[in-house]
Amino acid sequence: MSTQTKVLVTGAGGFIGSHLVTYLKERGYWVRGVDIKHPEFAESNADEFQILDLRDKENCMTATAGIDEVYALAADMGGMGFISAHHAQILYNNALINFHTLEAARQNKVKRYLYTSSACIYPEYLQTSENVTPLKEEDAYPAQPQDAYGWEKLMSEKLCEHYREDYGIETRIVRFHNIFGPLGTWEGGREKAPAAMCRKVATAKLESTNEVEIWGDGHQTRSFCYIDDCVVGLYKIMRSDYHKPLNLGQDRLISINELADMAAETAGINIVKKHIPGPQGVRGRNSDNNLLREVLNWEPEISLEEGFAITYKWIEEQVEEKLKTNTLV
Ligand code: NAD
Ligand code: GDD
């Protein structure tokens, strides 16, 4: 009988999930990927890929059968354009996915379970300034997430905590801070700011215009973490013995205007920024990485410039392809 550890990645058809599957395969795991869709941009490296809707409990039982460890990434999610406009859908879908996946994992005697939460769980009242104080894990309470997306994440974090205490399943909780990279959503309304800036600048470049639209005044700030650091961090957290929530992100604060300038510099063009109304989310958000460093003796190390250059190149290729076929939305 094989002693190879069997891992389930939910959301394996998505951005982080597809990269994580590749990383786990490289480390010798047997991997089952589950999603409602196949990865959009590259074939999955999973040993087995099941198309299942994880809002359904029976499907969650199928997905977790025979599995030792689960990385729970499946979610109905996106950037500010999406999460500010679909509160009911997000809360309903994600609560069903997470409650059913964790309960099925318990019934199928899964040993370890990593849940992917978000910086969106942090209270709005701590994120009102561009020069925001980096958010520590303990800042989560008293809770006041801005959107339903954050409330659901907070509730599923609690569910993990209680399943660990009451049923002994080893749970891990990761709070991502805006992850970006190739093979991520870059158009269609669910894209986040890094991909949106790359798409808009690449389109301006390829269409020989120079105007780039930015939601708000562009002085709002965030930190951005490259995908390769994200999957390393996920793996380290899963293997650690730390069960409380941990930030996983970069702690370099940058404004959206600066991000657009970085895209323009990477593209080698001059742009004119046009500030337009749009969903802005919190005014500023940054990750406090002290606890992450203490627990893992590691933190994300790929510079924004390095990750952004790779991402820009990939998105420019996608835009070019769509322009050729006149299918850019
Ligand atoms: P993604 O949208 O690319 O991947 C999520 C995947 O879940 C998608 O492929 C989607 O089809 C799948 N999914 C949705 N509903 C499903 C269902 N009912 N059954 C099965 N699969 C379903 O997003 P991502 O960026 O890869 O995010 C992965 C996880 O990390 C999510 O839980 C997300 O909330 C969290 N997260 C991501 C970021 C980020 O910056 N990317 C930030 C914070 C939290
Ligand atoms: N998406 C997007 N597209 N954002 C833009 C654009 C644009 O064209 N122009 C300006 N922005 C601004 C938004 O108004 C917001 O202030 C900022 O860029 C960041 O937007 P997003 O990247 O979409 O989202 P976020 O950082 O507020 O939240 C994201 O990260 C969280 C984790 O840190 C979302 O993906 C959440 O779902 C995620 O949990």
mmCIF file of C-alpha atoms and ligand atoms in Angstrom:
data_model
loop_
_atom_site.group_PDB
_atom_site.id
_atom_site.type_symbol
_atom_site.label_atom_id
_atom_site.label_comp_id
_atom_site.label_asym_id
_atom_site.label_seq_id
_atom_site.Cartn_x
_atom_site.Cartn_y
_atom_site.Cartn_z
ATOM 1 C CA MET A 1 0.000 0.000 0.000
ATOM 2 C CA SER A 2 1.287 3.478 -0.865
ATOM 3 C CA THR A 3 2.362 5.669 2.028
ATOM 4 C CA GLN A 4 2.292 8.793 -0.140
ATOM 5 C CA THR A 5 0.361 11.585 1.606
ATOM 6 C CA LYS A 6 -2.900 12.316 -0.204
ATOM 7 C CA VAL A 7 -3.757 15.964 -0.461
ATOM 8 C CA LEU A 8 -6.917 17.721 -1.611
ATOM 9 C CA VAL A 9 -6.709 21.259 -3.014
ATOM 10 C CA THR A 10 -10.145 22.858 -3.358
ATOM 11 C CA GLY A 11 -10.352 25.766 -5.778
ATOM 12 C CA ALA A 12 -7.654 23.988 -7.816
ATOM 13 C CA GLY A 13 -9.069 25.496 -10.994
ATOM 14 C CA GLY A 14 -8.355 28.976 -9.650
ATOM 15 C CA PHE A 15 -5.297 31.184 -9.405
ATOM 16 C CA ILE A 16 -3.629 30.214 -6.118
ATOM 17 C CA GLY A 17 -5.004 26.659 -6.205
ATOM 18 C CA SER A 18 -3.469 25.858 -9.597
ATOM 19 C CA HIS A 19 -0.047 27.137 -8.501
ATOM 20 C CA LEU A 20 -0.339 25.240 -5.211
ATOM 21 C CA VAL A 21 -1.109 21.961 -6.990
ATOM 22 C CA THR A 22 2.101 22.349 -9.043
ATOM 23 C CA TYR A 23 4.125 23.137 -5.910
ATOM 24 C CA LEU A 24 2.757 20.134 -3.985
ATOM 25 C CA LYS A 25 3.382 17.793 -6.929
ATOM 26 C CA GLU A 26 7.002 18.991 -7.029
ATOM 27 C CA ARG A 27 7.263 18.031 -3.348
ATOM 28 C CA GLY A 28 6.073 14.487 -3.987
ATOM 29 C CA TYR A 29 2.460 14.587 -2.792
ATOM 30 C CA TRP A 30 -0.427 12.783 -4.440
ATOM 31 C CA VAL A 31 -2.845 15.590 -5.229
ATOM 32 C CA ARG A 32 -6.563 15.700 -5.966
ATOM 33 C CA GLY A 33 -7.799 19.014 -7.340
ATOM 34 C CA VAL A 34 -11.468 19.969 -7.055
ATOM 35 C CA ASP A 35 -13.288 22.942 -8.568
ATOM 36 C CA ILE A 36 -16.386 23.836 -10.542
ATOM 37 C CA LYS A 37 -14.080 24.522 -13.506
ATOM 38 C CA HIS A 38 -10.741 23.432 -14.935
ATOM 39 C CA PRO A 39 -7.863 25.928 -14.727
ATOM 40 C CA GLU A 40 -8.361 28.578 -17.368
ATOM 41 C CA PHE A 41 -4.802 29.213 -18.499
ATOM 42 C CA ALA A 42 -2.815 25.970 -18.111
ATOM 43 C CA GLU A 43 -3.498 22.286 -17.613
ATOM 44 C CA SER A 44 -3.688 21.145 -13.957
ATOM 45 C CA ASN A 45 -0.763 19.087 -12.633
ATOM 46 C CA ALA A 46 -3.042 17.250 -10.192
ATOM 47 C CA ASP A 47 -3.059 13.423 -10.188
ATOM 48 C CA GLU A 48 -6.837 13.592 -10.267
ATOM 49 C CA PHE A 49 -9.146 16.520 -11.028
ATOM 50 C CA GLN A 50 -12.800 16.388 -10.054
ATOM 51 C CA ILE A 51 -15.405 18.874 -11.189
ATOM 52 C CA LEU A 52 -17.630 19.264 -8.119
ATOM 53 C CA ASP A 53 -19.763 22.033 -6.672
ATOM 54 C CA LEU A 54 -18.610 22.196 -3.055
ATOM 55 C CA ARG A 55 -21.719 24.008 -1.880
ATOM 56 C CA ASP A 56 -23.226 20.519 -1.889
ATOM 57 C CA LYS A 57 -22.392 18.363 1.163
ATOM 58 C CA GLU A 58 -22.366 15.066 -0.754
ATOM 59 C CA ASN A 59 -19.874 16.517 -3.227
ATOM 60 C CA CYS A 60 -17.679 17.541 -0.289
ATOM 61 C CA MET A 61 -17.811 13.918 0.967
ATOM 62 C CA THR A 62 -16.648 12.738 -2.480
ATOM 63 C CA ALA A 63 -13.889 15.352 -2.597
ATOM 64 C CA THR A 64 -12.461 14.522 0.846
ATOM 65 C CA ALA A 65 -12.745 10.709 0.606
ATOM 66 C CA GLY A 66 -9.385 9.000 1.243
ATOM 67 C CA ILE A 67 -7.634 12.334 1.826
ATOM 68 C CA ASP A 68 -5.033 13.060 4.556
ATOM 69 C CA GLU A 69 -4.701 16.834 4.216
ATOM 70 C CA VAL A 70 -6.921 19.563 2.761
ATOM 71 C CA TYR A 71 -5.944 22.999 1.478
ATOM 72 C CA ALA A 72 -9.341 24.748 1.326
ATOM 73 C CA LEU A 73 -9.136 27.479 -1.301
ATOM 74 C CA ALA A 74 -12.475 27.259 -3.081
ATOM 75 C CA ALA A 75 -14.440 30.499 -2.896
ATOM 76 C CA ASP A 76 -16.692 32.758 -4.897
ATOM 77 C CA MET A 77 -14.379 35.752 -4.850
ATOM 78 C CA GLY A 78 -12.645 38.590 -6.657
ATOM 79 C CA GLY A 79 -11.244 42.074 -6.300
ATOM 80 C CA MET A 80 -13.162 45.131 -5.062
ATOM 81 C CA GLY A 81 -15.246 45.328 -8.246
ATOM 82 C CA PHE A 82 -16.742 41.933 -7.413
ATOM 83 C CA ILE A 83 -16.831 41.722 -3.624
ATOM 84 C CA SER A 84 -18.412 45.159 -3.164
ATOM 85 C CA ALA A 85 -21.341 44.208 -5.406
ATOM 86 C CA HIS A 86 -22.304 40.599 -4.574
ATOM 87 C CA HIS A 87 -22.693 40.415 -0.793
ATOM 88 C CA ALA A 88 -25.579 37.926 -0.615
ATOM 89 C CA GLN A 89 -24.123 35.591 -3.257
ATOM 90 C CA ILE A 90 -20.683 35.604 -1.632
ATOM 91 C CA LEU A 91 -21.898 35.023 1.928
ATOM 92 C CA TYR A 92 -24.294 32.252 0.851
ATOM 93 C CA ASN A 93 -21.939 30.403 -1.515
ATOM 94 C CA ASN A 94 -18.807 30.636 0.598
ATOM 95 C CA ALA A 95 -20.514 29.712 3.870
ATOM 96 C CA LEU A 96 -21.942 26.580 2.223
ATOM 97 C CA ILE A 97 -18.576 25.670 0.653
ATOM 98 C CA ASN A 98 -16.617 26.099 3.868
ATOM 99 C CA PHE A 99 -19.093 24.595 6.332
ATOM 100 C CA HIS A 100 -19.681 21.525 4.162
ATOM 101 C CA THR A 101 -16.034 20.996 3.224
ATOM 102 C CA LEU A 102 -14.850 21.103 6.830
ATOM 103 C CA GLU A 103 -17.628 18.831 8.106
ATOM 104 C CA ALA A 104 -16.994 16.338 5.282
ATOM 105 C CA ALA A 105 -13.265 16.435 6.096
ATOM 106 C CA ARG A 106 -14.082 15.594 9.719
ATOM 107 C CA GLN A 107 -16.366 12.723 8.731
ATOM 108 C CA ASN A 108 -13.715 11.383 6.345
ATOM 109 C CA LYS A 109 -11.073 11.620 9.103
ATOM 110 C CA VAL A 110 -8.827 14.164 7.397
ATOM 111 C CA LYS A 111 -5.859 14.940 9.665
ATOM 112 C CA ARG A 112 -4.875 18.448 8.647
ATOM 113 C CA TYR A 113 -6.984 21.224 7.192
ATOM 114 C CA LEU A 114 -5.732 24.603 6.030
ATOM 115 C CA TYR A 115 -8.304 27.347 5.542
ATOM 116 C CA THR A 116 -7.546 30.386 3.383
ATOM 117 C CA SER A 117 -8.936 33.527 4.963
ATOM 118 C CA SER A 118 -8.277 37.131 3.981
ATOM 119 C CA ALA A 119 -7.000 40.511 5.106
ATOM 120 C CA CYS A 120 -10.604 41.542 4.393
ATOM 121 C CA ILE A 121 -11.546 40.245 7.862
ATOM 122 C CA TYR A 122 -9.792 43.185 9.549
ATOM 123 C CA PRO A 123 -11.980 45.976 10.935
ATOM 124 C CA GLU A 124 -12.743 48.895 8.670
ATOM 125 C CA TYR A 125 -12.016 51.331 11.533
ATOM 126 C CA LEU A 126 -8.305 50.402 11.473
ATOM 127 C CA GLN A 127 -7.973 51.021 7.709
ATOM 128 C CA THR A 128 -9.159 54.595 7.244
ATOM 129 C CA SER A 129 -5.812 56.187 6.409
ATOM 130 C CA GLU A 130 -3.354 55.837 3.518
ATOM 131 C CA ASN A 131 -0.531 55.620 6.077
ATOM 132 C CA VAL A 132 -2.231 52.700 7.764
ATOM 133 C CA THR A 133 -0.586 50.912 10.694
ATOM 134 C CA PRO A 134 0.197 47.345 9.563
ATOM 135 C CA LEU A 135 -2.488 44.924 10.729
ATOM 136 C CA LYS A 136 -1.612 42.401 13.420
ATOM 137 C CA GLU A 137 -3.496 39.143 13.707
ATOM 138 C CA GLU A 138 -4.899 40.204 17.098
ATOM 139 C CA ASP A 139 -6.467 43.332 15.506
ATOM 140 C CA ALA A 140 -9.321 41.227 14.076
ATOM 141 C CA TYR A 141 -11.542 41.895 17.129
ATOM 142 C CA PRO A 142 -13.772 43.770 17.884
ATOM 143 C CA ALA A 143 -14.818 42.711 14.405
ATOM 144 C CA GLN A 144 -16.068 45.074 11.724
ATOM 145 C CA PRO A 145 -15.116 43.747 8.279
ATOM 146 C CA GLN A 146 -16.216 46.048 5.471
ATOM 147 C CA ASP A 147 -17.973 43.459 3.298
ATOM 148 C CA ALA A 148 -19.960 40.216 3.572
ATOM 149 C CA TYR A 149 -16.906 38.493 2.083
ATOM 150 C CA GLY A 150 -14.910 39.353 5.221
ATOM 151 C CA TRP A 151 -17.702 38.369 7.626
ATOM 152 C CA GLU A 152 -17.934 34.933 6.039
ATOM 153 C CA LYS A 153 -14.159 34.481 6.239
ATOM 154 C CA LEU A 154 -14.238 35.411 9.922
ATOM 155 C CA MET A 155 -17.044 32.952 10.602
ATOM 156 C CA SER A 156 -15.206 30.137 8.793
ATOM 157 C CA GLU A 157 -12.031 30.951 10.756
ATOM 158 C CA LYS A 158 -14.106 30.436 13.928
ATOM 159 C CA LEU A 159 -15.498 27.189 12.583
ATOM 160 C CA CYS A 160 -11.951 25.886 12.066
ATOM 161 C CA GLU A 161 -11.016 26.933 15.579
ATOM 162 C CA HIS A 162 -13.979 25.054 17.080
ATOM 163 C CA TYR A 163 -13.491 21.928 14.938
ATOM 164 C CA ARG A 164 -9.918 21.788 16.211
ATOM 165 C CA GLU A 165 -10.951 22.208 19.827
ATOM 166 C CA ASP A 166 -14.018 19.937 19.738
ATOM 167 C CA TYR A 167 -12.994 17.258 17.205
ATOM 168 C CA GLY A 168 -9.187 17.321 17.202
ATOM 169 C CA ILE A 169 -8.721 18.023 13.485
ATOM 170 C CA GLU A 170 -5.459 20.000 13.020
ATOM 171 C CA THR A 171 -6.572 23.279 11.467
ATOM 172 C CA ARG A 172 -4.436 26.102 10.036
ATOM 173 C CA ILE A 173 -5.738 29.576 9.149
ATOM 174 C CA VAL A 174 -4.021 31.860 6.635
ATOM 175 C CA ARG A 175 -4.979 35.488 6.001
ATOM 176 C CA PHE A 176 -3.798 36.471 2.509
ATOM 177 C CA HIS A 177 -2.911 40.058 1.651
ATOM 178 C CA ASN A 178 -3.617 40.677 -2.064
ATOM 179 C CA ILE A 179 -1.797 37.915 -3.946
ATOM 180 C CA PHE A 180 -0.855 38.459 -7.603
ATOM 181 C CA GLY A 181 0.971 36.706 -10.414
ATOM 182 C CA PRO A 182 0.594 34.942 -13.766
ATOM 183 C CA LEU A 183 -2.406 32.644 -14.350
ATOM 184 C CA GLY A 184 -4.620 34.897 -12.198
ATOM 185 C CA THR A 185 -7.880 36.517 -13.264
ATOM 186 C CA TRP A 186 -6.981 39.644 -15.249
ATOM 187 C CA GLU A 187 -10.296 40.690 -16.884
ATOM 188 C CA GLY A 188 -14.023 40.198 -16.540
ATOM 189 C CA GLY A 189 -14.702 42.036 -13.262
ATOM 190 C CA ARG A 190 -13.130 39.735 -10.654
ATOM 191 C CA GLU A 191 -9.551 40.934 -11.237
ATOM 192 C CA LYS A 192 -7.644 42.729 -8.464
ATOM 193 C CA ALA A 193 -5.663 45.937 -8.785
ATOM 194 C CA PRO A 194 -2.276 44.505 -9.915
ATOM 195 C CA ALA A 195 -3.850 42.563 -12.793
ATOM 196 C CA ALA A 196 -6.177 45.455 -13.640
ATOM 197 C CA MET A 197 -3.255 47.909 -13.825
ATOM 198 C CA CYS A 198 -1.271 45.505 -16.019
ATOM 199 C CA ARG A 199 -4.242 44.975 -18.347
ATOM 200 C CA LYS A 200 -5.043 48.664 -18.656
ATOM 201 C CA VAL A 201 -1.416 49.667 -19.293
ATOM 202 C CA ALA A 202 -0.840 46.789 -21.739
ATOM 203 C CA THR A 203 -4.003 47.763 -23.638
ATOM 204 C CA ALA A 204 -2.866 51.398 -23.766
ATOM 205 C CA LYS A 205 0.527 50.281 -25.053
ATOM 206 C CA LEU A 206 -0.823 47.919 -27.693
ATOM 207 C CA GLU A 207 -3.488 50.360 -28.866
ATOM 208 C CA SER A 208 -1.019 53.282 -28.828
ATOM 209 C CA THR A 209 -3.076 55.371 -26.440
ATOM 210 C CA ASN A 210 -1.845 56.582 -23.064
ATOM 211 C CA GLU A 211 -4.915 57.035 -20.878
ATOM 212 C CA VAL A 212 -5.320 54.612 -17.956
ATOM 213 C CA GLU A 213 -8.411 54.659 -15.742
ATOM 214 C CA ILE A 214 -8.001 54.269 -11.979
ATOM 215 C CA TRP A 215 -10.835 53.937 -9.484
ATOM 216 C CA GLY A 216 -10.717 56.757 -6.940
ATOM 217 C CA ASP A 217 -7.872 59.227 -6.505
ATOM 218 C CA GLY A 218 -5.266 56.440 -6.563
ATOM 219 C CA HIS A 219 -3.807 57.476 -3.199
ATOM 220 C CA GLN A 220 -5.368 54.429 -1.520
ATOM 221 C CA THR A 221 -2.672 51.976 -0.409
ATOM 222 C CA ARG A 222 -2.158 48.192 -0.245
ATOM 223 C CA SER A 223 0.618 45.609 0.002
ATOM 224 C CA PHE A 224 0.944 42.955 -2.713
ATOM 225 C CA CYS A 225 2.464 39.490 -2.460
ATOM 226 C CA TYR A 226 3.802 37.432 -5.370
ATOM 227 C CA ILE A 227 2.291 33.980 -5.949
ATOM 228 C CA ASP A 228 5.552 31.996 -5.552
ATOM 229 C CA ASP A 229 5.958 33.375 -2.018
ATOM 230 C CA CYS A 230 2.295 32.617 -1.358
ATOM 231 C CA VAL A 231 2.551 28.888 -2.120
ATOM 232 C CA VAL A 232 5.771 28.524 -0.106
ATOM 233 C CA GLY A 233 4.074 30.292 2.805
ATOM 234 C CA LEU A 234 0.981 28.099 2.543
ATOM 235 C CA TYR A 235 3.085 24.957 2.686
ATOM 236 C CA LYS A 236 5.164 26.192 5.625
ATOM 237 C CA ILE A 237 2.054 27.136 7.578
ATOM 238 C CA MET A 238 0.441 23.750 6.883
ATOM 239 C CA ARG A 239 3.588 21.983 8.171
ATOM 240 C CA SER A 240 4.000 24.271 11.208
ATOM 241 C CA ASP A 241 2.451 23.525 14.598
ATOM 242 C CA TYR A 242 0.797 26.948 14.759
ATOM 243 C CA HIS A 243 -2.992 26.776 14.638
ATOM 244 C CA LYS A 244 -4.070 30.397 15.107
ATOM 245 C CA PRO A 245 -4.612 32.826 12.199
ATOM 246 C CA LEU A 246 -1.476 34.101 10.455
ATOM 247 C CA ASN A 247 -1.030 36.915 7.934
ATOM 248 C CA LEU A 248 0.540 35.881 4.644
ATOM 249 C CA GLY A 249 1.569 38.880 2.574
ATOM 250 C CA GLN A 250 4.176 41.508 1.922
ATOM 251 C CA ASP A 251 4.554 44.459 4.300
ATOM 252 C CA ARG A 252 5.580 47.049 1.701
ATOM 253 C CA LEU A 253 2.891 49.697 1.373
ATOM 254 C CA ILE A 254 2.322 51.187 -2.089
ATOM 255 C CA SER A 255 -0.393 53.435 -3.525
ATOM 256 C CA ILE A 256 -2.464 52.423 -6.550
ATOM 257 C CA ASN A 257 -1.049 55.423 -8.456
ATOM 258 C CA GLU A 258 2.458 54.059 -7.789
ATOM 259 C CA LEU A 259 1.313 50.624 -8.906
ATOM 260 C CA ALA A 260 0.059 52.097 -12.201
ATOM 261 C CA ASP A 261 3.414 53.896 -12.618
ATOM 262 C CA MET A 262 5.210 50.601 -12.031
ATOM 263 C CA ALA A 263 3.128 48.959 -14.761
ATOM 264 C CA ALA A 264 3.877 51.852 -17.149
ATOM 265 C CA GLU A 265 7.589 51.677 -16.400
ATOM 266 C CA THR A 266 7.571 47.907 -16.969
ATOM 267 C CA ALA A 267 5.719 48.421 -20.257
ATOM 268 C CA GLY A 268 8.102 51.196 -21.274
ATOM 269 C CA ILE A 269 5.363 53.777 -21.947
ATOM 270 C CA ASN A 270 4.182 57.075 -20.483
ATOM 271 C CA ILE A 271 0.630 57.111 -19.182
ATOM 272 C CA VAL A 272 -1.940 59.728 -18.258
ATOM 273 C CA LYS A 273 -3.987 58.623 -15.247
ATOM 274 C CA LYS A 274 -7.694 59.258 -15.384
ATOM 275 C CA HIS A 275 -9.286 58.997 -11.936
ATOM 276 C CA ILE A 276 -12.857 57.781 -12.138
ATOM 277 C CA PRO A 277 -15.482 56.683 -9.583
ATOM 278 C CA GLY A 278 -15.247 53.016 -8.607
ATOM 279 C CA PRO A 279 -15.338 50.696 -5.590
ATOM 280 C CA GLN A 280 -12.385 51.519 -3.378
ATOM 281 C CA GLY A 281 -12.642 49.280 -0.350
ATOM 282 C CA VAL A 282 -10.575 50.423 2.619
ATOM 283 C CA ARG A 283 -8.347 53.478 2.348
ATOM 284 C CA GLY A 284 -5.146 51.695 3.343
ATOM 285 C CA ARG A 285 -4.127 48.134 4.208
ATOM 286 C CA ASN A 286 -0.806 46.559 5.140
ATOM 287 C CA SER A 287 0.332 43.325 6.730
ATOM 288 C CA ASP A 288 2.194 43.169 10.040
ATOM 289 C CA ASN A 289 4.560 40.237 9.532
ATOM 290 C CA ASN A 290 6.068 40.022 13.027
ATOM 291 C CA LEU A 291 4.094 36.952 14.033
ATOM 292 C CA LEU A 292 4.688 35.251 10.669
ATOM 293 C CA ARG A 293 8.456 35.785 11.031
ATOM 294 C CA GLU A 294 8.381 34.526 14.614
ATOM 295 C CA VAL A 295 6.397 31.365 13.781
ATOM 296 C CA LEU A 296 8.020 30.389 10.464
ATOM 297 C CA ASN A 297 11.400 32.115 10.639
ATOM 298 C CA TRP A 298 10.472 33.204 7.103
ATOM 299 C CA GLU A 299 8.433 35.841 5.297
ATOM 300 C CA PRO A 300 7.689 36.607 1.622
ATOM 301 C CA GLU A 301 10.922 37.577 -0.046
ATOM 302 C CA ILE A 302 10.234 38.227 -3.743
ATOM 303 C CA SER A 303 10.283 41.960 -4.469
ATOM 304 C CA LEU A 304 7.217 43.656 -5.909
ATOM 305 C CA GLU A 305 9.280 44.789 -8.921
ATOM 306 C CA GLU A 306 10.412 41.217 -9.675
ATOM 307 C CA GLY A 307 6.969 39.650 -9.356
ATOM 308 C CA PHE A 308 5.279 42.513 -11.149
ATOM 309 C CA ALA A 309 7.604 42.312 -14.174
ATOM 310 C CA ILE A 310 6.758 38.609 -14.637
ATOM 311 C CA THR A 311 3.049 39.274 -14.178
ATOM 312 C CA TYR A 312 2.991 42.250 -16.552
ATOM 313 C CA LYS A 313 4.687 40.225 -19.289
ATOM 314 C CA TRP A 314 2.141 37.411 -18.952
ATOM 315 C CA ILE A 315 -0.839 39.799 -18.987
ATOM 316 C CA GLU A 316 0.512 41.733 -21.974
ATOM 317 C CA GLU A 317 0.652 38.414 -23.867
ATOM 318 C CA GLN A 318 -2.979 37.688 -22.912
ATOM 319 C CA VAL A 319 -4.105 41.165 -24.016
ATOM 320 C CA GLU A 320 -2.211 40.852 -27.284
ATOM 321 C CA GLU A 321 -3.896 37.522 -28.006
ATOM 322 C CA LYS A 322 -7.370 38.946 -27.290
ATOM 323 C CA LEU A 323 -6.751 42.053 -29.373
ATOM 324 C CA LYS A 324 -5.775 39.855 -32.320
ATOM 325 C CA THR A 325 -9.121 38.072 -32.140
ATOM 326 C CA ASN A 326 -11.071 41.184 -31.135
ATOM 327 C CA THR A 327 -12.265 39.493 -27.909
ATOM 328 C CA LEU A 328 -10.942 41.873 -25.264
ATOM 329 C CA VAL A 329 -13.850 42.734 -22.914
HETATM 330 P P1 NAD B 1 -9.838 32.170 -7.573
HETATM 331 O O1 NAD B 1 -11.186 32.787 -7.790
HETATM 332 O O2 NAD B 1 -8.867 32.208 -8.685
HETATM 333 O O3 NAD B 1 -10.002 30.654 -7.092
HETATM 334 C C1 NAD B 1 -11.097 30.210 -6.346
HETATM 335 C C2 NAD B 1 -11.646 28.971 -7.045
HETATM 336 O O4 NAD B 1 -12.764 28.481 -6.285
HETATM 337 C C3 NAD B 1 -12.160 29.261 -8.464
HETATM 338 O O5 NAD B 1 -11.479 28.483 -9.417
HETATM 339 C C4 NAD B 1 -13.631 28.904 -8.403
HETATM 340 O O6 NAD B 1 -14.132 28.305 -9.586
HETATM 341 C C5 NAD B 1 -13.663 27.933 -7.232
HETATM 342 N N1 NAD B 1 -15.021 27.809 -6.719
HETATM 343 C C6 NAD B 1 -15.937 28.790 -6.583
HETATM 344 N N2 NAD B 1 -17.110 28.273 -6.172
HETATM 345 C C7 NAD B 1 -16.923 26.923 -6.058
HETATM 346 C C8 NAD B 1 -17.767 25.862 -5.686
HETATM 347 N N3 NAD B 1 -19.058 26.062 -5.361
HETATM 348 N N4 NAD B 1 -17.252 24.613 -5.677
HETATM 349 C C9 NAD B 1 -15.969 24.373 -6.020
HETATM 350 N N5 NAD B 1 -15.114 25.367 -6.387
HETATM 351 C C10 NAD B 1 -15.592 26.626 -6.398
HETATM 352 O O7 NAD B 1 -9.240 32.878 -6.257
HETATM 353 P P2 NAD B 1 -7.781 32.784 -5.628
HETATM 354 O O8 NAD B 1 -7.185 34.124 -5.742
HETATM 355 O O9 NAD B 1 -7.061 31.604 -6.122
HETATM 356 O O10 NAD B 1 -8.175 32.576 -4.089
HETATM 357 C C11 NAD B 1 -8.069 31.339 -3.411
HETATM 358 C C12 NAD B 1 -8.536 31.515 -1.975
HETATM 359 O O11 NAD B 1 -7.770 32.532 -1.326
HETATM 360 C C13 NAD B 1 -10.001 31.962 -1.839
HETATM 361 O O12 NAD B 1 -10.575 31.344 -0.720
HETATM 362 C C14 NAD B 1 -9.897 33.434 -1.615
HETATM 363 O O13 NAD B 1 -11.015 33.958 -0.933
HETATM 364 C C15 NAD B 1 -8.628 33.528 -0.790
HETATM 365 N N6 NAD B 1 -7.983 34.840 -0.894
HETATM 366 C C16 NAD B 1 -7.348 35.203 -2.041
HETATM 367 C C17 NAD B 1 -6.736 36.461 -2.095
HETATM 368 C C18 NAD B 1 -5.988 36.933 -3.304
HETATM 369 O O14 NAD B 1 -5.421 38.032 -3.255
HETATM 370 N N7 NAD B 1 -5.927 36.172 -4.383
HETATM 371 C C19 NAD B 1 -6.791 37.316 -1.003
HETATM 372 C C20 NAD B 1 -7.469 36.909 0.129
HETATM 373 C C21 NAD B 1 -8.042 35.654 0.191
HETATM 374 N N1 GDD B 2 -9.636 45.757 -8.976
HETATM 375 C C1 GDD B 2 -9.339 47.018 -9.307
HETATM 376 N N2 GDD B 2 -9.432 47.408 -10.610
HETATM 377 N N3 GDD B 2 -8.978 47.872 -8.341
HETATM 378 C C2 GDD B 2 -8.682 49.145 -8.685
HETATM 379 C C3 GDD B 2 -8.747 49.591 -10.018
HETATM 380 C C4 GDD B 2 -9.149 48.674 -11.028
HETATM 381 O O1 GDD B 2 -9.219 48.980 -12.212
HETATM 382 N N4 GDD B 2 -8.391 50.903 -10.042
HETATM 383 C C5 GDD B 2 -8.122 51.243 -8.784
HETATM 384 N N5 GDD B 2 -8.309 50.198 -7.953
HETATM 385 C C6 GDD B 2 -8.182 50.229 -6.486
HETATM 386 C C7 GDD B 2 -9.461 49.801 -5.774
HETATM 387 O O2 GDD B 2 -10.401 50.872 -5.815
HETATM 388 C C8 GDD B 2 -8.915 49.531 -4.385
HETATM 389 O O3 GDD B 2 -8.876 50.719 -3.640
HETATM 390 C C9 GDD B 2 -7.498 49.040 -4.657
HETATM 391 O O4 GDD B 2 -7.201 49.328 -6.031
HETATM 392 C C10 GDD B 2 -7.298 47.554 -4.442
HETATM 393 O O5 GDD B 2 -8.335 46.869 -5.106
HETATM 394 P P1 GDD B 2 -8.389 45.270 -5.250
HETATM 395 O O6 GDD B 2 -7.035 44.767 -5.576
HETATM 396 O O7 GDD B 2 -9.492 44.962 -6.203
HETATM 397 O O8 GDD B 2 -8.895 44.770 -3.833
HETATM 398 P P2 GDD B 2 -8.450 44.937 -2.295
HETATM 399 O O9 GDD B 2 -6.978 45.041 -2.121
HETATM 400 O O10 GDD B 2 -9.249 46.051 -1.712
HETATM 401 O O11 GDD B 2 -8.962 43.569 -1.734
HETATM 402 C C11 GDD B 2 -8.446 42.369 -2.345
HETATM 403 O O12 GDD B 2 -7.518 41.760 -1.515
HETATM 404 C C12 GDD B 2 -8.064 41.118 -0.400
HETATM 405 C C13 GDD B 2 -6.934 40.570 0.445
HETATM 406 O O13 GDD B 2 -5.982 41.508 0.716
HETATM 407 C C14 GDD B 2 -9.602 41.492 -2.774
HETATM 408 O O14 GDD B 2 -9.156 40.548 -3.736
HETATM 409 C C15 GDD B 2 -10.173 40.730 -1.653
HETATM 410 O O15 GDD B 2 -11.070 39.744 -2.186
HETATM 411 C C16 GDD B 2 -9.032 40.058 -0.894
HETATM 412 O O16 GDD B 2 -9.553 39.340 0.179
#
